[in-house]
Coordinates of C-alpha atoms in Angstrom, one line a residue:
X1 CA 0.0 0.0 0.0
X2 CA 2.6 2.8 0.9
X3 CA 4.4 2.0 -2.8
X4 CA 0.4 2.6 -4.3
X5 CA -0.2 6.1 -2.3
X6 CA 3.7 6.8 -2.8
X7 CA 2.8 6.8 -6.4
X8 CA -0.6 7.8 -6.5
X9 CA 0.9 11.4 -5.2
X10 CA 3.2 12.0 -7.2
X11 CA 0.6 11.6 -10.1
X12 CA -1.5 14.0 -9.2
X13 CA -2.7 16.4 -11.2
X14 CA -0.4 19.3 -11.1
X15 CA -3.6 22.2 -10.8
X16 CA -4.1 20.0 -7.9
X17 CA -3.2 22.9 -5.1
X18 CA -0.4 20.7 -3.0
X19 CA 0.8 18.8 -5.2
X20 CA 1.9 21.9 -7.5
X21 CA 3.3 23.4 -3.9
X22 CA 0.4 25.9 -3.4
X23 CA -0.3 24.6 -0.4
X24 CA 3.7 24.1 0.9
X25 CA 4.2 28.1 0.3
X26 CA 0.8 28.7 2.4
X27 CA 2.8 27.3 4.9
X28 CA 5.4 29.5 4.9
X29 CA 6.4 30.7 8.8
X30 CA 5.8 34.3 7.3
X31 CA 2.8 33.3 8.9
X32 CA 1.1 35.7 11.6
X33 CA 2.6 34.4 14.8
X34 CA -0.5 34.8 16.4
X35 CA -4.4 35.3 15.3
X36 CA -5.9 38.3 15.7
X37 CA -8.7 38.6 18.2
X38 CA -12.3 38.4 16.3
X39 CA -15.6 38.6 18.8
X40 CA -18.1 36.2 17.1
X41 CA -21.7 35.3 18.6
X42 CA -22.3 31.7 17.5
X43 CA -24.6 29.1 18.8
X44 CA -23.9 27.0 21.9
X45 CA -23.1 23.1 20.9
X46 CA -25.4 22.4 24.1
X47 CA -27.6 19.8 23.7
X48 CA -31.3 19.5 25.3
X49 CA -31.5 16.6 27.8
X50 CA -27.5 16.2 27.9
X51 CA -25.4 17.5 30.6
X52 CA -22.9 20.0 29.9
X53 CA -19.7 18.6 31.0
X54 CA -17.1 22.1 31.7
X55 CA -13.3 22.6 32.2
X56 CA -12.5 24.3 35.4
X57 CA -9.3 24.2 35.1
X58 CA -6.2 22.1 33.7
X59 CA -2.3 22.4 34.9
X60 CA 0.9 20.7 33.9
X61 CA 4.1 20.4 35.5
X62 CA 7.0 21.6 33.1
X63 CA 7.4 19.5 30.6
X64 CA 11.4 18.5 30.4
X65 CA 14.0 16.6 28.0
X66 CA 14.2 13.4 29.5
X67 CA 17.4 12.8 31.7
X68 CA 17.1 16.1 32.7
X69 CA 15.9 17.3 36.8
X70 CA 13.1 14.7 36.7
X71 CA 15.8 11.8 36.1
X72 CA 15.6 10.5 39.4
X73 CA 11.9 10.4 39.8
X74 CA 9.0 7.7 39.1
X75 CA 6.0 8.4 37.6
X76 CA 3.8 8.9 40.2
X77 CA 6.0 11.3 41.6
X78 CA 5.4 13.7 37.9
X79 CA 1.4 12.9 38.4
X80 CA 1.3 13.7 41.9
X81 CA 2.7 17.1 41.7
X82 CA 0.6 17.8 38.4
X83 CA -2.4 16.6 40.8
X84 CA -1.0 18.7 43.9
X85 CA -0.9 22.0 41.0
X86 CA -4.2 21.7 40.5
X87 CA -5.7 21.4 43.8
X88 CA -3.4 24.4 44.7
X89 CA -4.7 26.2 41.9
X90 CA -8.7 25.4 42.1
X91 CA -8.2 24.8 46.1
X92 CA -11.4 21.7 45.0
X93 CA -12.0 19.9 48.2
X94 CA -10.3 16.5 47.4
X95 CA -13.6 14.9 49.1
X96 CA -15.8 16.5 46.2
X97 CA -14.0 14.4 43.2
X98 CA -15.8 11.4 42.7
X99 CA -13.4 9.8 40.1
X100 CA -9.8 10.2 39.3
X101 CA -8.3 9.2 35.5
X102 CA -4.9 9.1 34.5
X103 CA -3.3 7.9 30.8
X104 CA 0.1 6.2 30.5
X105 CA 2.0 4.5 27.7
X106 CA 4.8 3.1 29.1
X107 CA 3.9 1.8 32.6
X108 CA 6.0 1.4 35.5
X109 CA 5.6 -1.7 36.7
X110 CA 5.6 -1.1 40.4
X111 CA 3.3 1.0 40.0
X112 CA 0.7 -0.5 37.1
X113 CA -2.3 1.7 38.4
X114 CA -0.3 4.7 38.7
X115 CA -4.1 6.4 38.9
X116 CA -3.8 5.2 42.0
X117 CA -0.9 5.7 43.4
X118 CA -0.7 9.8 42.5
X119 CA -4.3 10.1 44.0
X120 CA -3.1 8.6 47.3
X121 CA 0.5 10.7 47.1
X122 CA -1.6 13.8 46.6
X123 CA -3.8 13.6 49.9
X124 CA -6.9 12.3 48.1
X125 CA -9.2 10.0 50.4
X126 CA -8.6 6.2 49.7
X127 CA -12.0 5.8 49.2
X128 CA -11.8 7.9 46.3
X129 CA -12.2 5.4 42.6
X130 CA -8.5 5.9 40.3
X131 CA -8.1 3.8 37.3
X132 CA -5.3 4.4 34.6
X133 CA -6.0 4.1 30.7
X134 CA -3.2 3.8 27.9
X135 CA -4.4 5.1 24.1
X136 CA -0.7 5.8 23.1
X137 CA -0.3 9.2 22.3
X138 CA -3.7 10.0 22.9
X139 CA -4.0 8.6 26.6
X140 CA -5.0 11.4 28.8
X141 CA -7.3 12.5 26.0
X142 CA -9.2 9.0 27.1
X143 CA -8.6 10.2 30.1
X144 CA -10.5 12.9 29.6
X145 CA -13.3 11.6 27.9
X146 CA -13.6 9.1 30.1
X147 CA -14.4 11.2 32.2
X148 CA -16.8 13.3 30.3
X149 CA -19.0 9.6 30.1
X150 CA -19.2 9.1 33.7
X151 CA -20.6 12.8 34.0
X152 CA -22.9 12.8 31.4
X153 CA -24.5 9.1 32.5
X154 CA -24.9 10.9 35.8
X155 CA -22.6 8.9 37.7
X156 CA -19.9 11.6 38.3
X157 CA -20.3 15.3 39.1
X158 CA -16.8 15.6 39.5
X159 CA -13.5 14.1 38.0
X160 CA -9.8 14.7 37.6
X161 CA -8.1 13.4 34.1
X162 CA -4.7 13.8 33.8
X163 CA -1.6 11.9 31.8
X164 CA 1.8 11.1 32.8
X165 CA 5.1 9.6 31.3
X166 CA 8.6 9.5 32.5
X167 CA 10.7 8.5 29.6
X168 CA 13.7 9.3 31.7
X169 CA 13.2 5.8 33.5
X170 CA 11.6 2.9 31.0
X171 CA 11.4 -0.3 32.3
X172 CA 14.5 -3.1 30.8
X173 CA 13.1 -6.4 30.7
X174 CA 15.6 -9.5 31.3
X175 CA 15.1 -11.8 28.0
X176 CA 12.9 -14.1 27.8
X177 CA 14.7 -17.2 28.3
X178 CA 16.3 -15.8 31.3
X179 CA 12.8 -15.0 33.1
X180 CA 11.0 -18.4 32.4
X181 CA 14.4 -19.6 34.0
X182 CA 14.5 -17.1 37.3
X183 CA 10.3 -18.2 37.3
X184 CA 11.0 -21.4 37.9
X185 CA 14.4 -21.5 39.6
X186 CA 11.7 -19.5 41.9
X187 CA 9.5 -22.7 42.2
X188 CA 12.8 -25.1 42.5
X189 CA 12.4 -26.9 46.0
X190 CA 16.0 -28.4 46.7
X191 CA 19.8 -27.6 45.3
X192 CA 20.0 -30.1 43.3
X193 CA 16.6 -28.8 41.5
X194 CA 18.6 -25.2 41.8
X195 CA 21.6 -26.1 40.7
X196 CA 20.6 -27.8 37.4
X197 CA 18.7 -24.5 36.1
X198 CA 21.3 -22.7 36.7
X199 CA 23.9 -24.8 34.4
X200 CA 21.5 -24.1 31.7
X201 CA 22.0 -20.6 31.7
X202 CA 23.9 -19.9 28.5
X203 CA 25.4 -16.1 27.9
X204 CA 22.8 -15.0 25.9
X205 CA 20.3 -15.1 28.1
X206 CA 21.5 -12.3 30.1
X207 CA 21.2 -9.9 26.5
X208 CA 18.2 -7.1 28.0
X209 CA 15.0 -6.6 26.2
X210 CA 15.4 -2.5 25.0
X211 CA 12.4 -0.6 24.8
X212 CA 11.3 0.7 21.9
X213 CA 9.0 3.5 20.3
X214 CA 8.1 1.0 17.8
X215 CA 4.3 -0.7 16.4
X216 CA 4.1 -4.2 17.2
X217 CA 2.0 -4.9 14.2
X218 CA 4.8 -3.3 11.9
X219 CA 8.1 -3.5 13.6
X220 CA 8.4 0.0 12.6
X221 CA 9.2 3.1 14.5
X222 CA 7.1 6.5 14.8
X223 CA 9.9 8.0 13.0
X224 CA 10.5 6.1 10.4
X225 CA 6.8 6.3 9.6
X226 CA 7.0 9.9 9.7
X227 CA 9.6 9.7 7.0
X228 CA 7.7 7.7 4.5
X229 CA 4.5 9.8 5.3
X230 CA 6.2 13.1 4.2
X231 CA 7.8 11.3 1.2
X232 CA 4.7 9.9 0.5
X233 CA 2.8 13.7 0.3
X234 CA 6.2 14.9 -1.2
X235 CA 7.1 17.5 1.8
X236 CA 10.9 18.3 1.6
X237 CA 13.3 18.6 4.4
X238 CA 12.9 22.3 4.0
X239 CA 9.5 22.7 4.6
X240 CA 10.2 20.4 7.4
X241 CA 12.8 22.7 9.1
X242 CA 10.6 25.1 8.6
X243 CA 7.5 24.3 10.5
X244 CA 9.7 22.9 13.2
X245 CA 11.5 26.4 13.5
X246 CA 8.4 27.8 13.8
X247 CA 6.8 25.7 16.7
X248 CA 9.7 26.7 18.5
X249 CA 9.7 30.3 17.7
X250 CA 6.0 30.6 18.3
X251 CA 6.6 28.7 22.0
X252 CA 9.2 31.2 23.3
X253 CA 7.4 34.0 22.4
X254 CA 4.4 32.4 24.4
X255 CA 6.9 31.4 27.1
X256 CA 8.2 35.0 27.4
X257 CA 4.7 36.8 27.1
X258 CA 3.2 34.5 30.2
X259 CA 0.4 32.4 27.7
X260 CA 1.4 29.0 29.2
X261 CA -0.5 29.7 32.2
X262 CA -0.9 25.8 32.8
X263 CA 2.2 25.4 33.8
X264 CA 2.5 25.0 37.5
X265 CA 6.1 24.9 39.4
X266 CA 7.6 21.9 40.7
X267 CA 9.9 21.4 43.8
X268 CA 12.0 18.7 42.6
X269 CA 13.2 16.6 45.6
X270 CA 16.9 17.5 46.2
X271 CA 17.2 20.1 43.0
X272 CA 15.7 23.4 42.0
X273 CA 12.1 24.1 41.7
X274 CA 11.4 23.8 38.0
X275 CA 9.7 26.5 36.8
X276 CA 9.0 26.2 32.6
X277 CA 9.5 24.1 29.8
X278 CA 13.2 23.3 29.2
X279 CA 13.0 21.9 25.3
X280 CA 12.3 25.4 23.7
X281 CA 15.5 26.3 22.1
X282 CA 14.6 28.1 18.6
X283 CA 17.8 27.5 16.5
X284 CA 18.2 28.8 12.7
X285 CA 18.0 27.3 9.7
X286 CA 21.5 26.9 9.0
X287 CA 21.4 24.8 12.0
X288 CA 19.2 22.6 11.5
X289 CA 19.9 21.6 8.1
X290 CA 23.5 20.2 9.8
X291 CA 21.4 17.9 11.5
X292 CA 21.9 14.2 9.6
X293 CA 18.4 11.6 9.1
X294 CA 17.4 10.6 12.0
X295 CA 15.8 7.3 10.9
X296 CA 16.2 6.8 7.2
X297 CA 19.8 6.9 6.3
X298 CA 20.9 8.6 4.6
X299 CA 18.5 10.4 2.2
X300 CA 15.7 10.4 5.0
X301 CA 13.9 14.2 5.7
X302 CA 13.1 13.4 9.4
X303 CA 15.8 14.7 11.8
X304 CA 16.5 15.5 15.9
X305 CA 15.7 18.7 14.8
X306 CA 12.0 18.8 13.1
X307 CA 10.8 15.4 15.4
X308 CA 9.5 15.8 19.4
X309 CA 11.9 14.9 21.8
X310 CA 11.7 12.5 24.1
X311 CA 9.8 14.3 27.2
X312 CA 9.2 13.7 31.1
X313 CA 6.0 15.7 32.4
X314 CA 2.6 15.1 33.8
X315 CA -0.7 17.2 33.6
X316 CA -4.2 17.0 35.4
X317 CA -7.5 18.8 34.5
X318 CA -10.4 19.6 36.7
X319 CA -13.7 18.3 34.6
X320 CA -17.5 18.8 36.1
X321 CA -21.5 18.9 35.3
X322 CA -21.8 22.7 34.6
X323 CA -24.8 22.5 37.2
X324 CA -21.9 21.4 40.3
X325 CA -19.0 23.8 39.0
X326 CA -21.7 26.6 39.3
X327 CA -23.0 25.5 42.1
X328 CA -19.1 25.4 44.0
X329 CA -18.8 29.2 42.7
X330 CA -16.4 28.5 39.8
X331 CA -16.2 30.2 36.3
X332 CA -15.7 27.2 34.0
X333 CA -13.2 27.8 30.8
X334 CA -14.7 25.9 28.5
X335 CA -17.2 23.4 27.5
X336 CA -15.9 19.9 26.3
X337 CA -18.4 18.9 23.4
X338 CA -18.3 16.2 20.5
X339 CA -15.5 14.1 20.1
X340 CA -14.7 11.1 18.2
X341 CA -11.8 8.6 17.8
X342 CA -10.9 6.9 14.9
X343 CA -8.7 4.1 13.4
X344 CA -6.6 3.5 10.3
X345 CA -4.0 1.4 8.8
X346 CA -1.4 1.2 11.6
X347 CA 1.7 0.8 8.2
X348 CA 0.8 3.6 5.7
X349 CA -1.5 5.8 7.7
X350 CA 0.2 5.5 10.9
X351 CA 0.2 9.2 11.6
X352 CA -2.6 10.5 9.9
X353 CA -5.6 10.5 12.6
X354 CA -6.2 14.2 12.5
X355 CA -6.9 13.7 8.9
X356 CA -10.0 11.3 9.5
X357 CA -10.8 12.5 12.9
X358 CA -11.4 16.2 12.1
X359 CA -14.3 15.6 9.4
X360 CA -16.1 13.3 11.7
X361 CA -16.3 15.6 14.5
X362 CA -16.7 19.1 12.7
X363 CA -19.9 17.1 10.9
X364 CA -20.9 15.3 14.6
X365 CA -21.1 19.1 16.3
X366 CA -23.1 20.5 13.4
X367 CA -20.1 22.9 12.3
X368 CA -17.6 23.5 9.5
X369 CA -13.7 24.4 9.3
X370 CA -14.7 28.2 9.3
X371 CA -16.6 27.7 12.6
X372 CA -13.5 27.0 14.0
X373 CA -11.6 29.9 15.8
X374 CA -8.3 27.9 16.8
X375 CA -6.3 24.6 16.7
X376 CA -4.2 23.1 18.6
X377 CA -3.0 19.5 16.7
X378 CA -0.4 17.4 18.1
X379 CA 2.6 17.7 16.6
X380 CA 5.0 14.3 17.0
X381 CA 6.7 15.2 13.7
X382 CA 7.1 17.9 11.5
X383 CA 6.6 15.9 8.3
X384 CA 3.3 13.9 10.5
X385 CA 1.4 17.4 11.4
X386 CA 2.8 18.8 7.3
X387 CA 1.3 15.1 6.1
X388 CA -2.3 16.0 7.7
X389 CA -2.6 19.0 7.2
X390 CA -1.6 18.4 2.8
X391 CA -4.3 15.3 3.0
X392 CA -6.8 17.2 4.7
X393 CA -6.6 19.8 1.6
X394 CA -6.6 17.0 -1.0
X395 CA -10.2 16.4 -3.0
X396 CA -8.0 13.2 -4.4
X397 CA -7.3 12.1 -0.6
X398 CA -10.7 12.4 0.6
X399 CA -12.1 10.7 -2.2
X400 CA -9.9 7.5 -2.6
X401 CA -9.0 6.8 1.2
X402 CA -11.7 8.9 3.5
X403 CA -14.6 7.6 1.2
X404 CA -15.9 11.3 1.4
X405 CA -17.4 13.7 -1.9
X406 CA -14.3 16.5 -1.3
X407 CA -12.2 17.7 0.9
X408 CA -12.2 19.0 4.4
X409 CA -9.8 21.6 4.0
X410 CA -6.7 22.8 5.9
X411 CA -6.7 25.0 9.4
X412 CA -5.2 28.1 8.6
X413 CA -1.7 29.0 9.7
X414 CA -2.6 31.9 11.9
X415 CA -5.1 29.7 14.1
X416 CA -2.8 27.1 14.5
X417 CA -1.1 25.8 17.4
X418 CA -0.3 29.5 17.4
X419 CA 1.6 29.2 21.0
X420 CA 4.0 26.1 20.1
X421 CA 3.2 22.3 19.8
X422 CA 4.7 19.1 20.9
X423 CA 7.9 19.7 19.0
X424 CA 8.6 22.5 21.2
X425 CA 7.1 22.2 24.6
X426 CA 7.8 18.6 24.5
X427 CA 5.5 15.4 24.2
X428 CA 4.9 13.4 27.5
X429 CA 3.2 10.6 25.8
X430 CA 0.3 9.7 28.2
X431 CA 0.4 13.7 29.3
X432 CA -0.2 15.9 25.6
X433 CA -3.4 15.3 25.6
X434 CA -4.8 17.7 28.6
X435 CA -2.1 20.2 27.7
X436 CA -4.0 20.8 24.1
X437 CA -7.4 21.0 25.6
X438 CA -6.6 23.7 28.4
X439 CA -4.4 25.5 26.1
X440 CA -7.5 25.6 23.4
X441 CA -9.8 27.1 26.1
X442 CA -6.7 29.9 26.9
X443 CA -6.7 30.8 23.4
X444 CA -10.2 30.7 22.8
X445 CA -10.4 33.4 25.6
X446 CA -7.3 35.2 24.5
X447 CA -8.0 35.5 21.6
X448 CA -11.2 36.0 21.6
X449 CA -13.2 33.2 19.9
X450 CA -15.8 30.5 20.7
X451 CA -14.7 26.9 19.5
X452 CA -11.4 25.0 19.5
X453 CA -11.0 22.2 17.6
X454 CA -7.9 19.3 19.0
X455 CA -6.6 16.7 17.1
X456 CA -4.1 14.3 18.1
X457 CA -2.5 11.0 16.0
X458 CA -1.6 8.0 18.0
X459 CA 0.4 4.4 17.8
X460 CA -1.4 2.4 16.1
X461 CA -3.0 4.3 13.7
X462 CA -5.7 5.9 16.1
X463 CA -6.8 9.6 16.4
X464 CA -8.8 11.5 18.2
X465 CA -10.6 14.9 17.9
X466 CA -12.6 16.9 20.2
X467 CA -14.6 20.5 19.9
X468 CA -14.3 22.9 22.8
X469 CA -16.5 25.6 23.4
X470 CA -15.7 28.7 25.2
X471 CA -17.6 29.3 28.9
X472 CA -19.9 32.2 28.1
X473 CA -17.5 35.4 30.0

């Protein structure tokens, strides 16, 4: 299949507006670095006889470059304080949340439910309900939404979502061989039992099982996915570069001007309290063309440079029934409306769930692209988020793969992600998710317009989008 699409693109029509590079120079980071605020009255997405589920508020600990100050830490020590941030910030009773959800993608194993574990660290009651959820890159929005179920069936007024992952600290399996032999050397009752195991331990067995960011189904990583998606939509290193260059230009401005007001500070045990983001470095272009393939060598597009790092951070959002939030004397950000998720071919279309996620859920809320005042997309790749955004402008796209009439169309440049993305702030796997939700509802106000629209891609081939509506100020 990736040799058909591979090929099918690169026939395209050349009036066709991407493939002739149209849609590449509309890219260009001449781009407004921020959108300019426009007052709209539009109707509320609320529906009659369904509760409206609100955002109170949503924090995250700094997100850092793994091996950095959270090195020595476990994960439950980054979801605690992202949990201990928000009940500092909201001062929420921790008797009044009735349910507490975390995503993860790479558990700890001492800590499985880590949920759990955070919720009990943080002071809340041990009769209070934690579960964890994993959805790969799209965790904590599960989180989230699982949350938004258990509200709208009635059988929450109150919940905490949130997402953690330490990537600093990934658990290193012994091989195989070696644990069925320490298993049942464990179950050996005499010496002799003990000692014959042992002789059969042969070198290789003590040869670790590595983690890696890779899909079982394919054997293939994230990255090099990423490198065969842009080939495959014809985006060049350049373009690349350049939309990298710009996440991180657009995140320092936003770091310097105080707009990432989720982020909370963080006392890190025996260190410094960390206070921002540390993985914001805007370089030059010069720069980061040095930068060799990261994956596909040595003519591959996808580098250190235009890719996420790998991150350590955790975040936590404080979700109610409008009725209680009111009720409690808050102001609610935002509304979380429609979402949907969505599943492709985990090979070819890896990276592409904004791409069938955002159709579904601009027709499920009743809307259009235009309704849409800002965008906040996860970006795991320069060449992913430049993939999506080239198929969601493509009639051809729509039509052979997304069994749809036309095309959905492309977000605007000066609506998106307009105060960095995941290449810049960083991309705790199980933790992105809440950070693009809070940060749509901060624009939204900001900037002065009614709905948000996040997307995210996940392993797997998943995606997941979700409108959010601006609290009536």
């Amino acid at each position: 299949m990736s040799s058909m699409l591979s090929s099918a693109l690169r026939n395209l029509p050349v009036s066709s507006a991407w493939a002739a590079g149209g849609f590449a120079r509309s890219l260009s980071c001449s781009s407004q670095f921020q959108a300019a605020v426009q007052p709209k009255t539009k109707k509320t997405l609320g529906k009659t006889g369904v509760k409206n589920v609100v955002v109170v508020e949503g924090v995250r600990i700094p997100f850092l470059q793994s091996g950095t100050s959270y090195a020595d830490l476990m994960p439950h020590d980054l979801a605690r304080a992202a949990l201990q941030g928000l009940l500092t910030r909201t001062s929420v009773p921790r008797d009044v949340v009735d349910y507490i959800v975390y995503g993860t993608v790479i558990q700890e194993v001492k800590t499985s439910n880590v949920a759990r574990e955070a919720a009990l660290g943080a002071g809340f009651s041990d009769k209070t309900p934690a579960h964890t959820v994993t959805m790969a890159c799209i965790s904590s929005n599960q989180a989230m939404t699982t949350g938004v179920g258990m509200i709208a069936a009635g059988q929450c007024d109150v919940v905490v979502a949130g997402g953690v992952e330490l990537m600093s600290d990934v658990p290193i399996r012994h091989s195989r061989k070696m644990r069925k032999t320490m298993l049942t050397l464990n179950r050996a009752k005499t010496l002799g039992q003990k000692l014959s195991l042992i002789s059969k331990i042969r070198p290789d067995y003590f040869a670790p099982e590595l983690p890696a960011v890779a899909e079982f189904s394919t054997s293939e990583t994230m990255g090099h996915s990423a490198d065969r998606l842009a080939a495959a939509f014809g985006i060049s290193r350049l373009e690349q570069d350049e939309y990298a260059l710009r996440s991180h230009t657009l995140a320092k401005k936003a770091q310097d001007e105080g707009l990432l007001q989720d982020v909370v500070p963080f006392k890190v045990p025996g260190k410094d309290t960390v206070t921002k983001d540390n993985g914001i470095r805007p370089s030059s272009m010069e720069q980061m063309g040095k930068l060799k393939p990261a994956f596909v060598k040595p003519y591959g597009t996808v580098t250190a440079a235009n890719s996420s790092f790998l991150t350590d951070g955790a975040s936590a959002i404080l979700i109610m029934s409008e009725e209680k939030a009111l009720a409690m004397g808050y102001k609610p950000k935002a509304y979380l409306r429609d979402f949907v998720y969505v599943s492709q071919d985990p090979k070819d279309q890896l990276l592409l769930g904004p791409t069938y996620a955002t159709p579904k859920v601009l027709e499920k809320a009743g809307l259009t692209l235009n309704d849409i005042d800002v965008f906040e997309f996860h970006e795991a790749f320069a060449g992913q988020i430049l993939a999506n955004l080239k198929a969601m402008d493509s009639d051809w796209f729509a039509q052979n793969y997304m069994g749809r009439k036309s095309k959905v169309g492309a977000p605007p440049l000066d609506k998106f992600n307009t105060w960095g993305g995941s290449l810049s702030l960083g991309h705790p796997f199980g933790a992105t998710g809440c950070r693009l939700v809070i940060t749509a509802a901060h624009r939204l106000k900001k900037e002065g317009g009614q709905y948000g629209l996040v997307a995210a891609c996940a392993a797997g081939g998943q995606g997941h989008a979700m409108i959010v509506e601006l609290y009536p100020q």
